[in-house]
PDB file of C-alpha atoms in Angstrom:
ATOM      1  CA  MET A   1      33.825  -8.358  -2.362  1.00 67.00           C
ATOM      2  CA  THR A   2      32.195  -5.148  -3.598  1.00 94.00           C
ATOM      3  CA  LEU A   3      28.520  -4.561  -2.889  1.00 97.00           C
ATOM      4  CA  ALA A   4      26.342  -1.576  -3.712  1.00 98.00           C
ATOM      5  CA  ILE A   5      22.734  -0.808  -2.802  1.00 98.00           C
ATOM      6  CA  PHE A   6      20.244   0.432  -5.375  1.00 98.00           C
ATOM      7  CA  SER A   7      16.625   1.492  -5.414  1.00 98.00           C
ATOM      8  CA  VAL A   8      14.502   2.456  -8.412  1.00 97.00           C
ATOM      9  CA  GLY A   9      11.677   4.906  -9.001  1.00 95.00           C
ATOM     10  CA  HIS A  10       9.372   5.779 -11.861  1.00 90.00           C
ATOM     11  CA  ARG A  11       6.310   7.971 -12.328  1.00 87.00           C
ATOM     12  CA  PRO A  12       3.974   5.830 -14.445  1.00 80.00           C
ATOM     13  CA  SER A  13       1.630   3.699 -12.329  1.00 80.00           C
ATOM     14  CA  THR A  14      -1.815   2.591 -13.414  1.00 83.00           C
ATOM     15  CA  ARG A  15      -2.842   1.218 -10.008  1.00 91.00           C
ATOM     16  CA  CYS A  16      -1.616   4.136  -7.884  1.00 94.00           C
ATOM     17  CA  PRO A  17      -0.885   7.186 -10.057  1.00 93.00           C
ATOM     18  CA  ASP A  18       2.359   9.031  -9.300  1.00 93.00           C
ATOM     19  CA  LYS A  19       2.757   7.092  -6.049  1.00 95.00           C
ATOM     20  CA  MET A  20       6.466   7.854  -5.686  1.00 96.00           C
ATOM     21  CA  LEU A  21       5.980  11.632  -5.739  1.00 97.00           C
ATOM     22  CA  ARG A  22       2.461  12.346  -4.497  1.00 96.00           C
ATOM     23  CA  PRO A  23       2.295  13.666  -0.912  1.00 96.00           C
ATOM     24  CA  PHE A  24       2.552  10.917   1.689  1.00 97.00           C
ATOM     25  CA  ALA A  25       1.728  12.573   5.005  1.00 94.00           C
ATOM     26  CA  ASN A  26       4.451  15.247   5.238  1.00 91.00           C
ATOM     27  CA  THR A  27       6.851  13.532   2.846  1.00 96.00           C
ATOM     28  CA  THR A  28       6.887  11.220  -0.231  1.00 97.00           C
ATOM     29  CA  LEU A  29       7.836   7.610  -0.850  1.00 98.00           C
ATOM     30  CA  THR A  30      10.830   8.887  -2.803  1.00 98.00           C
ATOM     31  CA  ASP A  31      12.074  10.996   0.091  1.00 98.00           C
ATOM     32  CA  LEU A  32      11.678   8.051   2.449  1.00 98.00           C
ATOM     33  CA  VAL A  33      13.785   5.704   0.348  1.00 98.00           C
ATOM     34  CA  MET A  34      16.333   8.485  -0.216  1.00 98.00           C
ATOM     35  CA  ALA A  35      16.649   8.853   3.566  1.00 98.00           C
ATOM     36  CA  LYS A  36      17.355   5.136   3.884  1.00 98.00           C
ATOM     37  CA  LEU A  37      19.929   5.237   1.095  1.00 98.00           C
ATOM     38  CA  LYS A  38      21.631   8.232   2.681  1.00 98.00           C
ATOM     39  CA  THR A  39      21.967   6.356   5.971  1.00 98.00           C
ATOM     40  CA  LEU A  40      23.072   3.127   4.291  1.00 98.00           C
ATOM     41  CA  GLY A  41      25.564   5.180   2.303  1.00 97.00           C
ATOM     42  CA  LEU A  42      27.643   5.519   5.459  1.00 95.00           C
ATOM     43  CA  THR A  43      28.525   1.825   4.994  1.00 96.00           C
ATOM     44  CA  TYR A  44      27.941   0.949   1.328  1.00 97.00           C
ATOM     45  CA  PRO A  45      27.936   2.683  -2.058  1.00 98.00           C
ATOM     46  CA  VAL A  46      24.297   3.620  -2.741  1.00 98.00           C
ATOM     47  CA  PHE A  47      22.429   4.733  -5.855  1.00 98.00           C
ATOM     48  CA  PHE A  48      18.941   5.705  -6.954  1.00 98.00           C
ATOM     49  CA  ALA A  49      17.985   4.817 -10.517  1.00 98.00           C
ATOM     50  CA  ALA A  50      15.212   6.472 -12.522  1.00 97.00           C
ATOM     51  CA  HIS A  51      14.570   8.206 -15.838  1.00 96.00           C
ATOM     52  CA  GLU A  52      12.691  11.363 -14.932  1.00 96.00           C
ATOM     53  CA  GLU A  53      14.607  14.506 -14.007  1.00 97.00           C
ATOM     54  CA  VAL A  54      12.482  15.061 -10.904  1.00 97.00           C
ATOM     55  CA  PHE A  55      14.115  11.993  -9.348  1.00 97.00           C
ATOM     56  CA  ALA A  56      17.566  13.294 -10.257  1.00 98.00           C
ATOM     57  CA  ASP A  57      16.688  16.518  -8.467  1.00 98.00           C
ATOM     58  CA  LYS A  58      15.498  14.594  -5.391  1.00 97.00           C
ATOM     59  CA  ALA A  59      18.669  12.528  -5.355  1.00 98.00           C
ATOM     60  CA  GLY A  60      20.768  15.668  -5.634  1.00 98.00           C
ATOM     61  CA  THR A  61      18.965  17.260  -2.706  1.00 97.00           C
ATOM     62  CA  TRP A  62      19.597  14.194  -0.563  1.00 98.00           C
ATOM     63  CA  GLY A  63      23.175  13.743  -1.746  1.00 98.00           C
ATOM     64  CA  VAL A  64      22.411  10.280  -3.153  1.00 98.00           C
ATOM     65  CA  PRO A  65      24.189   9.338  -6.406  1.00 98.00           C
ATOM     66  CA  PHE A  66      21.762   9.128  -9.334  1.00 98.00           C
ATOM     67  CA  VAL A  67      21.845   6.610 -12.186  1.00 97.00           C
ATOM     68  CA  ARG A  68      19.888   7.391 -15.344  1.00 97.00           C
ATOM     69  CA  GLN A  69      17.433   4.735 -16.495  1.00 96.00           C
ATOM     70  CA  SER A  70      16.265   4.733 -20.102  1.00 96.00           C
ATOM     71  CA  LEU A  71      12.764   5.922 -20.925  1.00 93.00           C
ATOM     72  CA  GLU A  72      11.815   2.461 -22.164  1.00 94.00           C
ATOM     73  CA  ALA A  73      13.052   0.812 -18.972  1.00 94.00           C
ATOM     74  CA  SER A  74      11.021   3.228 -16.865  1.00 93.00           C
ATOM     75  CA  LEU A  75       7.799   2.274 -18.669  1.00 91.00           C
ATOM     76  CA  ILE A  76       7.972  -1.534 -18.729  1.00 90.00           C
ATOM     77  CA  GLY A  77       7.146  -4.150 -16.110  1.00 89.00           C
ATOM     78  CA  GLY A  78       9.778  -6.622 -17.279  1.00 91.00           C
ATOM     79  CA  PRO A  79      11.928  -8.434 -18.006  1.00 97.00           C
ATOM     80  CA  ALA A  80      14.119  -7.478 -15.051  1.00 97.00           C
ATOM     81  CA  ARG A  81      17.253  -7.417 -17.233  1.00 97.00           C
ATOM     82  CA  ALA A  82      15.757  -4.620 -19.335  1.00 97.00           C
ATOM     83  CA  ILE A  83      14.548  -2.619 -16.333  1.00 97.00           C
ATOM     84  CA  HIS A  84      17.929  -2.738 -14.623  1.00 97.00           C
ATOM     85  CA  HIS A  85      20.087  -2.203 -17.715  1.00 97.00           C
ATOM     86  CA  TYR A  86      21.926   0.564 -15.835  1.00 97.00           C
ATOM     87  CA  LEU A  87      23.795  -2.161 -13.920  1.00 98.00           C
ATOM     88  CA  GLU A  88      25.908  -2.688 -17.059  1.00 97.00           C
ATOM     89  CA  ALA A  89      27.785   0.518 -16.282  1.00 95.00           C
ATOM     90  CA  VAL A  90      28.611   0.037 -12.590  1.00 96.00           C
ATOM     91  CA  PRO A  91      31.722  -1.771 -11.276  1.00 96.00           C
ATOM     92  CA  TYR A  92      30.268  -3.589  -8.275  1.00 97.00           C
ATOM     93  CA  GLU A  93      30.253  -7.384  -8.082  1.00 97.00           C
ATOM     94  CA  TRP A  94      27.139  -7.610  -5.931  1.00 98.00           C
ATOM     95  CA  VAL A  95      23.895  -5.668  -5.941  1.00 98.00           C
ATOM     96  CA  CYS A  96      21.375  -5.231  -3.142  1.00 98.00           C
ATOM     97  CA  LEU A  97      18.102  -3.951  -4.572  1.00 98.00           C
ATOM     98  CA  LEU A  98      15.501  -2.290  -2.338  1.00 98.00           C
ATOM     99  CA  ASN A  99      11.804  -1.964  -3.135  1.00 98.00           C
ATOM    100  CA  ALA A 100      11.048   1.762  -2.889  1.00 97.00           C
ATOM    101  CA  SER A 101       7.328   1.169  -2.272  1.00 97.00           C
ATOM    102  CA  LEU A 102       7.725  -0.108   1.298  1.00 98.00           C
ATOM    103  CA  PRO A 103       7.638   3.039   3.448  1.00 97.00           C
ATOM    104  CA  PHE A 104       8.039   1.180   6.744  1.00 97.00           C
ATOM    105  CA  LEU A 105      10.976  -1.031   5.720  1.00 97.00           C
ATOM    106  CA  SER A 106      13.720  -0.085   8.181  1.00 96.00           C
ATOM    107  CA  VAL A 107      17.448   0.377   7.850  1.00 97.00           C
ATOM    108  CA  PRO A 108      18.108  -2.152  10.668  1.00 96.00           C
ATOM    109  CA  THR A 109      16.105  -4.777   8.762  1.00 97.00           C
ATOM    110  CA  ILE A 110      18.041  -4.050   5.580  1.00 97.00           C
ATOM    111  CA  ARG A 111      21.343  -4.274   7.440  1.00 97.00           C
ATOM    112  CA  ALA A 112      20.310  -7.543   9.097  1.00 97.00           C
ATOM    113  CA  PHE A 113      19.367  -9.014   5.707  1.00 97.00           C
ATOM    114  CA  ILE A 114      22.750  -8.084   4.225  1.00 98.00           C
ATOM    115  CA  ALA A 115      24.521  -9.462   7.296  1.00 97.00           C
ATOM    116  CA  GLN A 116      22.814 -12.829   6.832  1.00 97.00           C
ATOM    117  CA  ALA A 117      23.610 -12.881   3.120  1.00 97.00           C
ATOM    118  CA  THR A 118      27.277 -12.122   3.808  1.00 96.00           C
ATOM    119  CA  ALA A 119      27.677 -14.173   6.995  1.00 93.00           C
ATOM    120  CA  HIS A 120      30.424 -16.342   5.505  1.00 87.00           C
ATOM    121  CA  GLY A 121      32.447 -13.511   4.006  1.00 85.00           C
ATOM    122  CA  GLU A 122      31.586 -13.709   0.314  1.00 87.00           C
ATOM    123  CA  PRO A 123      27.919 -12.850  -0.303  1.00 94.00           C
ATOM    124  CA  THR A 124      25.435 -15.447  -1.420  1.00 97.00           C
ATOM    125  CA  PRO A 125      22.426 -14.592  -3.606  1.00 98.00           C
ATOM    126  CA  ALA A 126      19.528 -13.980  -1.247  1.00 98.00           C
ATOM    127  CA  PHE A 127      15.833 -13.118  -1.390  1.00 98.00           C
ATOM    128  CA  ALA A 128      13.526 -11.984   1.386  1.00 97.00           C
ATOM    129  CA  VAL A 129      10.506 -14.179   2.164  1.00 97.00           C
ATOM    130  CA  VAL A 130       7.756 -14.151   4.781  1.00 96.00           C
ATOM    131  CA  GLU A 131       5.950 -16.982   6.507  1.00 95.00           C
ATOM    132  CA  GLN A 132       2.234 -17.457   5.881  1.00 94.00           C
ATOM    133  CA  ARG A 133       0.359 -19.739   8.249  1.00 94.00           C
ATOM    134  CA  ASP A 134      -2.963 -20.350   6.548  1.00 95.00           C
ATOM    135  CA  TYR A 135      -4.739 -22.823   4.284  1.00 96.00           C
ATOM    136  CA  PHE A 136      -3.903 -22.472   0.603  1.00 96.00           C
ATOM    137  CA  LEU A 137      -5.500 -23.796  -2.577  1.00 96.00           C
ATOM    138  CA  THR A 138      -4.435 -23.818  -6.201  1.00 97.00           C
ATOM    139  CA  ALA A 139      -6.616 -21.891  -8.633  1.00 96.00           C
ATOM    140  CA  ASN A 140      -8.601 -25.065  -9.351  1.00 96.00           C
ATOM    141  CA  GLY A 141      -9.247 -25.758  -5.662  1.00 95.00           C
ATOM    142  CA  THR A 142      -6.570 -28.370  -4.970  1.00 96.00           C
ATOM    143  CA  PRO A 143      -5.223 -28.163  -1.388  1.00 95.00           C
ATOM    144  CA  VAL A 144      -1.598 -27.039  -1.218  1.00 96.00           C
ATOM    145  CA  ASN A 145      -0.590 -27.480   2.417  1.00 95.00           C
ATOM    146  CA  PHE A 146      -3.388 -29.489   3.994  1.00 95.00           C
ATOM    147  CA  ASP A 147      -5.229 -32.764   3.602  1.00 93.00           C
ATOM    148  CA  GLU A 148      -8.895 -32.714   2.630  1.00 91.00           C
ATOM    149  CA  SER A 149      -9.674 -34.949   5.615  1.00 93.00           C
ATOM    150  CA  LEU A 150      -8.682 -32.238   8.090  1.00 92.00           C
ATOM    151  CA  ALA A 151     -10.953 -31.895  11.126  1.00 93.00           C
ATOM    152  CA  THR A 152     -10.065 -28.284  11.974  1.00 94.00           C
ATOM    153  CA  ILE A 153      -9.218 -25.097  10.158  1.00 95.00           C
ATOM    154  CA  ASN A 154      -7.278 -23.650  13.073  1.00 96.00           C
ATOM    155  CA  THR A 155      -4.321 -21.769  11.556  1.00 95.00           C
ATOM    156  CA  LYS A 156      -2.152 -22.653  14.547  1.00 94.00           C
ATOM    157  CA  VAL A 157      -1.810 -26.246  13.336  1.00 94.00           C
ATOM    158  CA  VAL A 158      -1.454 -25.847   9.583  1.00 95.00           C
ATOM    159  CA  PRO A 159       2.065 -26.208   8.097  1.00 94.00           C
ATOM    160  CA  PRO A 160       3.293 -22.729   7.136  1.00 95.00           C
ATOM    161  CA  LEU A 161       4.315 -21.711   3.636  1.00 96.00           C
ATOM    162  CA  HIS A 162       6.758 -19.027   2.551  1.00 96.00           C
ATOM    163  CA  LYS A 163       6.025 -16.344  -0.020  1.00 95.00           C
ATOM    164  CA  PHE A 164       8.123 -13.683  -1.710  1.00 96.00           C
ATOM    165  CA  ALA A 165       8.390 -10.498   0.346  1.00 96.00           C
ATOM    166  CA  HIS A 166       9.310  -8.352  -2.701  1.00 96.00           C
ATOM    167  CA  ALA A 167      11.380  -6.187  -0.380  1.00 97.00           C
ATOM    168  CA  ILE A 168      15.129  -6.888  -0.635  1.00 98.00           C
ATOM    169  CA  TYR A 169      17.074  -8.717  -3.349  1.00 98.00           C
ATOM    170  CA  LEU A 170      20.809  -9.495  -3.272  1.00 98.00           C
ATOM    171  CA  PHE A 171      22.452 -10.936  -6.375  1.00 98.00           C
ATOM    172  CA  HIS A 172      25.658 -11.195  -8.373  1.00 98.00           C
ATOM    173  CA  ARG A 173      25.621  -8.455 -11.000  1.00 98.00           C
ATOM    174  CA  ARG A 174      27.399 -10.391 -13.752  1.00 98.00           C
ATOM    175  CA  HIS A 175      25.175 -13.455 -13.334  1.00 98.00           C
ATOM    176  CA  PHE A 176      22.129 -11.210 -13.640  1.00 98.00           C
ATOM    177  CA  LEU A 177      23.391  -9.451 -16.750  1.00 98.00           C
ATOM    178  CA  ASN A 178      24.449 -12.700 -18.422  1.00 98.00           C
ATOM    179  CA  THR A 179      21.351 -14.776 -17.671  1.00 98.00           C
ATOM    180  CA  GLY A 180      18.567 -12.274 -17.069  1.00 97.00           C
ATOM    181  CA  GLN A 181      17.846 -13.985 -13.742  1.00 97.00           C
ATOM    182  CA  TYR A 182      18.653 -12.627 -10.328  1.00 98.00           C
ATOM    183  CA  TRP A 183      20.035 -15.997  -9.218  1.00 98.00           C
ATOM    184  CA  ASP A 184      19.880 -19.752  -9.612  1.00 97.00           C
ATOM    185  CA  TRP A 185      16.558 -20.661  -8.017  1.00 97.00           C
ATOM    186  CA  LYS A 186      18.030 -23.962  -6.820  1.00 96.00           C
ATOM    187  CA  THR A 187      20.711 -22.317  -4.704  1.00 95.00           C
ATOM    188  CA  VAL A 188      19.364 -18.877  -3.700  1.00 98.00           C
ATOM    189  CA  LYS A 189      19.256 -18.271   0.047  1.00 97.00           C
ATOM    190  CA  TYR A 190      15.799 -17.394   1.343  1.00 98.00           C
ATOM    191  CA  ILE A 191      15.971 -15.052   4.312  1.00 97.00           C
ATOM    192  CA  LEU A 192      12.868 -15.042   6.468  1.00 97.00           C
ATOM    193  CA  LEU A 193      11.624 -11.608   7.522  1.00 95.00           C
ATOM    194  CA  PRO A 194       8.865 -10.899  10.054  1.00 90.00           C
ATOM    195  CA  ASP A 195       5.538 -10.503   8.274  1.00 83.00           C
ATOM    196  CA  ASP A 196       4.693  -7.177   9.825  1.00 89.00           C
ATOM    197  CA  LEU A 197       4.139  -3.545   8.886  1.00 94.00           C
ATOM    198  CA  GLU A 198       7.669  -3.162   7.499  1.00 96.00           C
ATOM    199  CA  LEU A 199       6.692  -5.276   4.511  1.00 96.00           C
ATOM    200  CA  PHE A 200       3.498  -3.408   3.635  1.00 96.00           C
ATOM    201  CA  ASP A 201       3.956  -2.892  -0.105  1.00 96.00           C
ATOM    202  CA  ILE A 202       2.095  -0.060  -1.819  1.00 97.00           C
ATOM    203  CA  ASP A 203       0.770  -1.073  -5.227  1.00 95.00           C
ATOM    204  CA  GLU A 204      -2.738   0.378  -5.252  1.00 96.00           C
ATOM    205  CA  THR A 205      -4.359   3.623  -4.103  1.00 97.00           C
ATOM    206  CA  TRP A 206      -6.133   2.043  -1.138  1.00 97.00           C
ATOM    207  CA  GLN A 207      -2.777   0.702   0.088  1.00 97.00           C
ATOM    208  CA  PHE A 208      -1.226   4.142  -0.262  1.00 97.00           C
ATOM    209  CA  GLU A 209      -4.031   5.708   1.744  1.00 97.00           C
ATOM    210  CA  ALA A 210      -3.935   2.988   4.415  1.00 97.00           C
ATOM    211  CA  ALA A 211      -0.158   3.279   4.813  1.00 97.00           C
ATOM    212  CA  GLU A 212      -0.385   7.056   4.987  1.00 97.00           C
ATOM    213  CA  ALA A 213      -2.988   6.838   7.759  1.00 95.00           C
ATOM    214  CA  VAL A 214      -0.770   4.485   9.764  1.00 95.00           C
ATOM    215  CA  TRP A 215       2.230   6.702   9.120  1.00 95.00           C
ATOM    216  CA  ARG A 216       0.406   9.745  10.509  1.00 93.00           C
ATOM    217  CA  ALA A 217      -0.706   7.769  13.560  1.00 91.00           C
ATOM    218  CA  ARG A 218       2.858   6.633  14.300  1.00 89.00           C
ATOM    219  CA  GLN A 219       4.618   9.960  13.827  1.00 82.00           C
ATOM    220  CA  ALA A 220       4.070  11.183  17.359  1.00 66.00           C
ATOM    221  CA  ALA A 221       5.636   8.059  18.848  1.00 66.00           C
ATOM    222  CA  ILE A 222       8.368   7.297  16.277  1.00 59.00           C
ATOM    223  CA  PRO A 223      10.332  10.203  14.770  1.00 57.00           C
ATOM    224  CA  LEU A 224      10.515   9.642  11.011  1.00 52.00           C
ATOM    225  CA  PRO A 225      12.354  11.624   8.315  1.00 54.00           C
ATOM    226  CA  ALA A 226      10.140  14.095   6.516  1.00 48.00           C
ATOM    227  CA  LYS A 227      12.511  16.327   4.626  1.00 50.00           C
ATOM    228  CA  ALA A 228      15.650  16.114   2.555  1.00 53.00           C
ATOM    229  CA  GLY A 229      18.898  16.317   4.445  1.00 45.00           C
ATOM    230  CA  SER A 230      17.809  14.349   7.465  1.00 40.00           C
ATOM    231  CA  PRO A 231      20.406  11.758   8.523  1.00 38.00           C
ATOM    232  CA  LEU A 232      17.673   9.513   9.881  1.00 38.00           C
ATOM    233  CA  ALA A 233      15.741   6.775   8.123  1.00 40.00           C
ATOM    234  CA  VAL A 234      12.718   4.661   8.837  1.00 41.00           C
TER     235      VAL A 234
END
């Protein structure tokens, strides 16, 4: 079994311009994911994929191997096969893909996810999910997880649902390249993660600003990597 860990960065973002490189407290989202990759690199092969040279420079500073993404791949939102075309040129059987926009996602959580996905020796395709205990409707107002005759809207009694965490993906490289899908949706293993700050995903400017404020507030209590070369990770 050969497994490598990848993360991907790109500059274009309409919802949060230049989010990977703009100052985030005393660091950047790119530096934070590089720090995690550097630490994970003590156990697994790790790579950062991007098109722009600024990311290659960051990777070089951190000592993280860089994989060049095409310009087209760096500008599109899908399909996934086109975005991750660089996987054609790597020799690893299995790929663990990390979302670079989760500043609080920790190395222990990533390691625990991989451990669950590889618990029986050979990895199994796995996707991170979180539990949501609330009342959900379809777009046309049809109840999803409750009966319309309910006599309470207390969230403690409603059946929970799971949703994609968009944090960690583990899949067989050849299956992905051949089918364009990360896995067979009938057999993928869903790994439940705590729905807490670690999974706060930055897509929009208000999320960037909120995460940055929390980051600043936590720095005094939790030492976090702020510069290239640090062996620590969030």
